[in-house]
Amino acid sequence: MSCCLDLKTIDFKDPDNLFLVPVNTSNRHLHVSAGDLAKLFGPDHKLTNIKDLTQPGQYACQETVNIVGPKGMLENVRILGPERPATQVELAQTDARKIGIKAPLRNSGDLAKSPGCVLVGPKGYVVLSEGVVVAAPHIHLHVSDGEALGLADKELVDVYFSGEKKMAFFDIMVRVHPEFAKDMHLDTDEANAARLGAGDKGLIVKKS
Amino acid sequence: MSCCLDLKTIDFKDPDNLFLVPVNTSNRHLHVSAGDLAKLFGPDHKLTNIKDLTQPGQYACQETVNIVGPKGMLENVRILGPERPATQVELAQTDARKIGIKAPLRNSGDLAKSPGCVLVGPKGYVVLSEGVVVAAPHIHLHVSDGEALGLADKELVDVYFSGEKKMAFFDIMVRVHPEFAKDMHLDTDEANAARLGAGDKGLIVKKS
């Protein structure tokens, strides 16, 4: 855990505090492979960008699918583009419990031995053998942010929140990349548990 | 915030550590007044105890109702007995958002100016003018626990968790009462965000 900290002494609106990171809440979503996209929406179907996301090159798609597990179905779950090498379904724990899937806590891309599900699209089904995970909270930083904060790619930090609820998330992985924008990704369980929304910021505290 | 703490040095299974408190996750539920119970289930209807809860005298009832908000409905939400002076609906933020109700974060019983909803029972409806809240996380202690830990009723503490996810909840209210059993009440958003379940314990850290 980090150094001592008195949250009352921190100005979470301070525009000059580079250690404040904007919160970005990810609703349940999925990334699809080219092969699975064709099975779900038909051959030669291309994803339709309806909204660019904070991270450059990433976008919300018009396309949605139903996600089926042993205990239920999540309807109209949005696909995020562009296509990826492997289909990855990112659920909050509340979502996963609702459809009866024991989704492991994973960093993005780490899908080995994760459970599968059935994806239902307008043109067909995909029986996914693995790829359903709960995404671990993480922070994106541009390389310039990493240099300014003295943080390296894959370094762990603690993040404090002090709004309606005062909470801390410890050992959060920082990802530093030339194409990343500065934000912290939380899922809906984490954001709702902390009652965080658009405009809220967390304080990055480096391991001492 | 509390004193410095290295979670790695804490044994969260230590049976002799009195500062470890068992987690008790509350799913969405409601408490009903005698008048509202009669409207929902008919005159002279008595609540049916199907399971005693951790807190003495409190029990899960066979009776469930549907809770309707401007954007949707939560089906088969369980009533917890016994009857109370005022009907109180306790939702997780995820539940409240789903049905379009801006439920405030409140301590139990503090319902003033909270939003209402419509309750649907087998024998009738109740249009609730207020009473829908998100329950603030809190700790129950028997007076003997309060004495052992040196904690008074309504004192605030910090609580640390160190399972799959390492998190802290700060400024958590302790309730000390001769009829309380030692546990910490979290809602489903909080428990799912921290990936906590039956048998997990939090570490109470007193304000320094």
XYZ file of C-alpha atoms in Angstrom:
416
model
C 0.000 0.000 0.000
C 1.028 3.579 -0.447
C 2.316 6.319 1.800
C 0.129 8.062 4.346
C -2.419 10.332 2.759
C -5.044 12.676 4.142
C -7.731 12.881 1.453
C -9.100 16.083 2.977
C -5.874 17.862 2.012
C -6.173 16.908 -1.676
C -7.884 19.170 -4.216
C -9.351 16.687 -6.683
C -10.227 19.580 -9.038
C -6.658 20.993 -9.167
C -5.943 21.448 -12.910
C -2.197 21.553 -12.195
C -2.029 18.201 -10.383
C -0.707 15.821 -13.040
C -1.376 12.835 -10.766
C -5.135 13.321 -11.139
C -6.504 10.918 -13.772
C -9.992 11.158 -15.360
C -12.290 8.191 -14.795
C -13.652 6.429 -17.855
C -16.386 3.869 -17.133
C -16.613 0.885 -19.481
C -20.056 -0.652 -19.792
C -20.125 -4.355 -20.717
C -18.857 -4.736 -24.278
C -16.980 -7.026 -26.610
C -14.199 -6.936 -29.176
C -14.580 -9.319 -32.118
C -12.262 -11.156 -34.486
C -12.789 -10.830 -38.248
C -13.920 -14.467 -38.367
C -16.484 -14.106 -35.595
C -17.737 -10.800 -37.086
C -18.467 -12.632 -40.362
C -20.340 -15.409 -38.528
C -22.429 -12.900 -36.548
C -23.136 -10.256 -39.215
C -22.425 -12.033 -42.490
C -19.395 -12.266 -44.799
C -17.724 -8.976 -45.785
C -19.646 -7.070 -43.072
C -17.660 -4.077 -41.826
C -17.989 -2.557 -38.331
C -19.785 0.827 -38.260
C -18.134 3.534 -36.142
C -20.816 5.572 -34.345
C -18.593 7.189 -31.692
C -14.858 7.573 -31.206
C -13.671 6.574 -27.719
C -11.103 8.302 -25.522
C -8.348 5.976 -26.656
C -7.221 6.943 -30.197
C -8.353 4.473 -32.891
C -10.944 2.819 -30.643
C -14.651 3.353 -31.354
C -18.139 2.240 -30.338
C -19.911 0.378 -33.129
C -23.509 0.386 -34.295
C -23.352 -3.412 -34.084
C -24.597 -5.172 -30.929
C -25.027 -8.859 -30.052
C -26.788 -10.873 -27.359
C -24.504 -12.711 -24.945
C -25.858 -16.008 -23.610
C -24.646 -17.901 -20.545
C -26.016 -20.904 -18.615
C -28.308 -18.720 -16.492
C -29.420 -15.977 -18.833
C -28.781 -13.499 -21.597
C -27.398 -9.971 -21.820
C -29.150 -8.193 -24.685
C -27.730 -5.690 -27.164
C -24.157 -5.663 -25.897
C -22.129 -3.231 -27.971
C -19.105 -4.181 -30.068
C -16.081 -1.899 -29.789
C -13.910 -1.559 -32.892
C -11.605 -2.109 -34.583
C -11.512 -5.890 -35.018
C -8.999 -7.780 -32.861
C -7.098 -11.041 -33.309
C -9.316 -12.764 -30.707
C -12.902 -12.104 -29.605
C -12.972 -10.778 -26.032
C -16.114 -10.237 -23.930
C -15.661 -7.767 -21.055
C -18.345 -7.964 -18.370
C -18.749 -6.479 -14.915
C -19.022 -9.127 -12.175
C -22.703 -8.188 -11.787
C -23.271 -8.983 -15.493
C -21.325 -12.240 -15.324
C -23.255 -13.462 -12.264
C -26.561 -12.613 -13.966
C -25.893 -15.026 -16.840
C -24.105 -17.610 -14.715
C -20.542 -17.219 -15.961
C -17.582 -17.299 -13.565
C -15.525 -14.662 -15.382
C -11.942 -14.299 -14.107
C -10.327 -10.938 -13.366
C -7.885 -10.383 -16.243
C -5.818 -7.767 -17.976
C -6.949 -7.124 -21.548
C -5.753 -9.781 -23.979
C -5.102 -12.385 -21.270
C -7.844 -14.847 -22.188
C -6.162 -18.217 -21.558
C -8.506 -20.694 -19.824
C -11.246 -18.053 -19.430
C -14.824 -19.342 -19.863
C -16.769 -19.054 -23.084
C -20.355 -18.118 -23.964
C -22.694 -17.998 -26.947
C -22.835 -14.828 -29.046
C -26.022 -14.181 -31.009
C -25.922 -11.872 -34.022
C -28.420 -11.067 -36.781
C -26.797 -13.482 -39.225
C -25.600 -16.266 -36.952
C -24.188 -17.604 -33.720
C -20.698 -17.984 -32.300
C -19.974 -20.590 -29.636
C -17.016 -18.974 -27.925
C -14.729 -21.518 -26.219
C -12.957 -18.822 -24.182
C -12.820 -15.037 -23.923
C -15.261 -13.916 -21.201
C -13.435 -11.864 -18.565
C -13.872 -9.120 -15.999
C -11.355 -6.468 -17.031
C -8.961 -5.448 -14.268
C -9.078 -1.688 -13.645
C -6.139 -0.002 -15.352
C -4.708 3.364 -16.322
C -3.775 4.539 -19.815
C -0.988 7.114 -20.121
C 0.637 8.700 -23.147
C 4.425 8.359 -23.075
C 4.613 12.078 -22.241
C 2.380 11.482 -19.191
C 4.540 8.531 -18.185
C 7.639 10.711 -18.327
C 5.956 13.577 -16.441
C 4.755 11.256 -13.654
C 7.838 9.042 -13.642
C 5.782 5.939 -14.411
C 6.806 3.077 -16.688
C 4.605 0.735 -18.710
C 3.090 -2.029 -16.486
C 4.081 -0.241 -13.252
C 1.584 -0.636 -10.387
C 0.132 2.360 -8.533
C -2.602 3.083 -5.974
C -5.546 5.281 -6.900
C -7.641 7.255 -4.404
C -11.154 8.665 -4.883
C -12.783 11.239 -2.660
C -16.265 12.080 -3.848
C -19.508 10.988 -2.234
C -17.611 7.866 -1.254
C -13.974 7.746 -0.242
C -12.242 4.669 -1.635
C -8.895 3.394 -2.846
C -7.945 0.848 -5.480
C -4.482 -0.601 -4.862
C -1.965 -2.197 -7.269
C -3.516 -0.760 -10.431
C -1.526 -1.374 -13.609
C -0.405 1.602 -15.683
C -0.129 1.154 -19.442
C 2.119 3.674 -21.203
C 1.977 3.928 -25.003
C 2.510 6.576 -27.720
C -1.106 6.142 -28.829
C -2.752 6.193 -25.378
C -4.660 9.087 -23.816
C -4.584 9.671 -20.042
C -7.510 7.961 -18.332
C -8.421 5.245 -15.836
C -10.758 2.517 -17.007
C -13.258 1.233 -14.450
C -16.150 -1.126 -15.116
C -19.731 -0.331 -14.064
C -19.439 -2.241 -10.758
C -16.371 -0.243 -9.754
C -17.743 3.122 -10.901
C -21.152 2.490 -9.313
C -19.632 1.189 -6.070
C -17.582 4.385 -5.808
C -20.438 6.528 -7.229
C -18.095 7.934 -9.850
C -19.209 9.531 -13.118
C -18.138 11.754 -15.978
C -15.699 14.435 -14.846
C -14.584 12.604 -11.712
C -10.882 12.069 -11.196
C -8.728 9.715 -9.160
C -5.401 10.517 -7.526
C -2.487 8.355 -8.649
C -0.156 7.558 -5.750
C 3.149 5.908 -6.606
C 4.372 2.967 -4.537
C 6.758 4.224 -1.887
C -7.478 8.448 6.003
C -5.817 5.939 8.217
C -2.291 5.134 9.237
C 0.197 3.530 6.890
C -0.547 -0.105 6.199
C 1.199 -2.822 4.221
C -1.538 -5.249 3.204
C 1.021 -7.961 2.498
C 1.836 -8.100 6.216
C -1.803 -8.755 7.217
C -3.168 -12.289 7.647
C -6.822 -11.869 6.636
C -7.520 -15.432 7.905
C -6.133 -14.803 11.405
C -8.879 -16.077 13.763
C -7.370 -14.064 16.632
C -7.499 -10.692 14.860
C -10.609 -9.045 16.300
C -10.341 -6.225 13.756
C -11.269 -8.606 10.932
C -14.970 -8.281 10.098
C -16.961 -10.745 7.949
C -18.494 -9.333 4.755
C -22.225 -9.660 4.323
C -23.521 -8.737 0.862
C -27.027 -7.289 0.665
C -28.826 -7.878 -2.611
C -31.470 -5.289 -3.546
C -34.353 -5.558 -1.073
C -37.024 -3.603 0.717
C -38.502 -3.175 4.175
C -42.226 -2.485 4.293
C -44.615 -0.694 6.627
C -47.717 -2.507 7.900
C -49.914 -0.223 5.765
C -47.974 -0.829 2.562
C -47.848 -4.587 3.270
C -51.666 -4.621 3.442
C -51.928 -2.711 0.148
C -49.485 -5.079 -1.612
C -50.547 -8.450 -0.165
C -54.015 -7.804 1.231
C -55.385 -6.913 4.692
C -54.184 -9.043 7.613
C -51.399 -10.570 5.506
C -48.407 -11.541 7.645
C -44.803 -11.705 6.395
C -43.452 -15.256 6.003
C -39.951 -15.869 7.404
C -38.035 -18.210 5.081
C -34.502 -17.472 6.359
C -33.068 -15.749 9.413
C -30.398 -13.161 8.581
C -27.125 -12.507 10.387
C -28.617 -9.666 12.385
C -30.844 -11.091 15.191
C -34.583 -10.641 14.547
C -34.109 -9.817 10.839
C -35.266 -12.334 8.208
C -35.756 -12.837 4.484
C -39.423 -13.196 3.560
C -41.186 -15.406 1.046
C -42.883 -12.233 -0.216
C -41.407 -10.363 -3.191
C -42.624 -7.341 -5.179
C -41.781 -5.683 -8.488
C -40.167 -2.253 -8.231
C -40.997 0.146 -11.061
C -39.119 3.315 -11.994
C -39.318 5.676 -14.985
C -36.957 3.536 -17.079
C -37.795 -0.006 -16.071
C -38.721 -2.620 -13.510
C -36.826 -4.817 -11.053
C -38.736 -8.081 -10.704
C -39.222 -10.224 -7.607
C -37.351 -8.022 -5.143
C -37.421 -9.654 -1.724
C -38.967 -8.112 1.371
C -36.908 -8.328 4.562
C -38.840 -8.582 7.816
C -40.025 -7.582 10.285
C -42.278 -4.678 9.273
C -40.847 -1.189 9.806
C -42.441 2.208 10.489
C -41.623 3.369 6.935
C -41.160 1.429 3.683
C -37.519 1.568 2.552
C -36.200 0.293 -0.797
C -32.447 -0.450 -0.808
C -30.916 -0.706 -4.281
C -27.371 -0.910 -5.586
C -26.464 1.996 -7.883
C -26.497 -0.456 -10.821
C -30.125 -1.379 -9.984
C -31.180 2.252 -9.530
C -29.671 3.312 -12.873
C -31.398 0.394 -14.623
C -34.864 1.676 -13.644
C -33.975 5.354 -13.938
C -34.029 6.391 -10.288
C -31.388 8.744 -8.861
C -31.139 7.053 -5.470
C -29.088 8.985 -2.892
C -26.420 7.379 -0.709
C -27.998 7.167 2.751
C -27.679 5.522 6.123
C -30.597 3.205 6.932
C -33.695 5.100 8.052
C -32.589 8.425 6.548
C -35.197 8.692 3.801
C -35.978 12.428 3.793
C -36.294 13.823 0.254
C -35.244 10.495 -1.308
C -37.057 9.583 -4.552
C -40.050 7.273 -4.700
C -41.113 4.449 -7.008
C -44.067 2.169 -7.663
C -44.278 -1.150 -5.803
C -46.314 -3.935 -7.415
C -47.651 -6.751 -5.262
C -50.121 -9.594 -5.903
C -53.004 -7.697 -4.300
C -52.227 -4.104 -5.207
C -49.870 -1.226 -5.879
C -48.103 1.301 -3.695
C -46.992 4.642 -5.118
C -44.100 5.432 -2.815
C -43.434 9.181 -2.493
C -39.995 8.624 -0.965
C -37.848 5.765 0.324
C -35.577 4.592 -2.503
C -31.926 4.774 -1.398
C -28.507 3.248 -1.934
C -27.480 2.047 1.514
C -24.120 3.367 2.678
C -21.748 0.526 3.598
C -21.668 0.079 7.371
C -20.465 -2.223 10.123
C -22.590 -3.894 12.795
C -20.935 -4.657 16.136
C -22.306 -6.151 19.330
C -21.578 -3.957 22.365
C -18.976 -6.536 23.432
C -17.223 -6.129 20.055
C -17.361 -2.360 20.407
C -15.693 -2.614 23.806
C -13.073 -5.095 22.569
C -12.173 -2.887 19.580
C -12.555 0.420 21.410
C -15.210 1.598 18.955
C -18.323 3.630 19.816
C -21.671 3.697 18.023
C -21.528 5.898 14.885
C -17.718 6.075 14.937
C -16.088 6.129 11.476
C -13.375 3.651 10.485
C -11.486 2.591 7.359
C -11.825 -0.962 6.029
C -9.231 -2.721 3.870
C -9.710 -5.754 1.625
C -6.938 -7.873 0.184
C -8.294 -10.697 -1.938
C -8.235 -10.896 -5.720
C -8.539 -7.119 -5.604
C -6.939 -4.860 -3.041
C -9.239 -2.027 -2.048
C -10.144 0.245 0.845
C -13.402 1.861 1.905
C -12.818 4.964 4.039
C -15.054 6.653 6.630
C -17.335 3.666 7.187
C -19.847 4.064 10.011
C -19.848 1.540 12.845
C -23.148 0.758 14.541
C -22.852 -0.737 18.022
C -25.935 -2.316 19.623
C -26.785 -5.078 22.145
C -28.727 -6.915 19.420
C -26.187 -6.588 16.596
C -23.864 -9.328 15.314
C -20.412 -8.463 13.977
C -20.483 -7.982 10.200
C -19.963 -5.409 7.443
C -22.829 -4.800 5.054
C -21.898 -4.161 1.429
C -24.279 -3.953 -1.497
C -23.818 -6.005 -4.678
C -21.945 -3.214 -6.504
C -19.412 -2.931 -3.686
C -19.006 -6.691 -3.193
C -18.756 -7.348 -6.950
C -16.350 -4.453 -7.512
C -14.078 -5.891 -4.816
C -14.848 -9.505 -5.867
C -15.805 -10.349 -2.301
C -18.001 -13.274 -1.288
C -19.045 -15.498 1.586
C -16.196 -16.022 4.047
C -14.237 -12.945 3.032
C -13.245 -10.490 5.723
C -12.220 -6.844 5.847
C -9.708 -5.274 8.205
C -11.072 -2.466 10.380
C -8.517 0.314 10.819
C -9.301 2.979 13.399
C -8.761 6.641 12.541
C -5.369 7.715 13.847
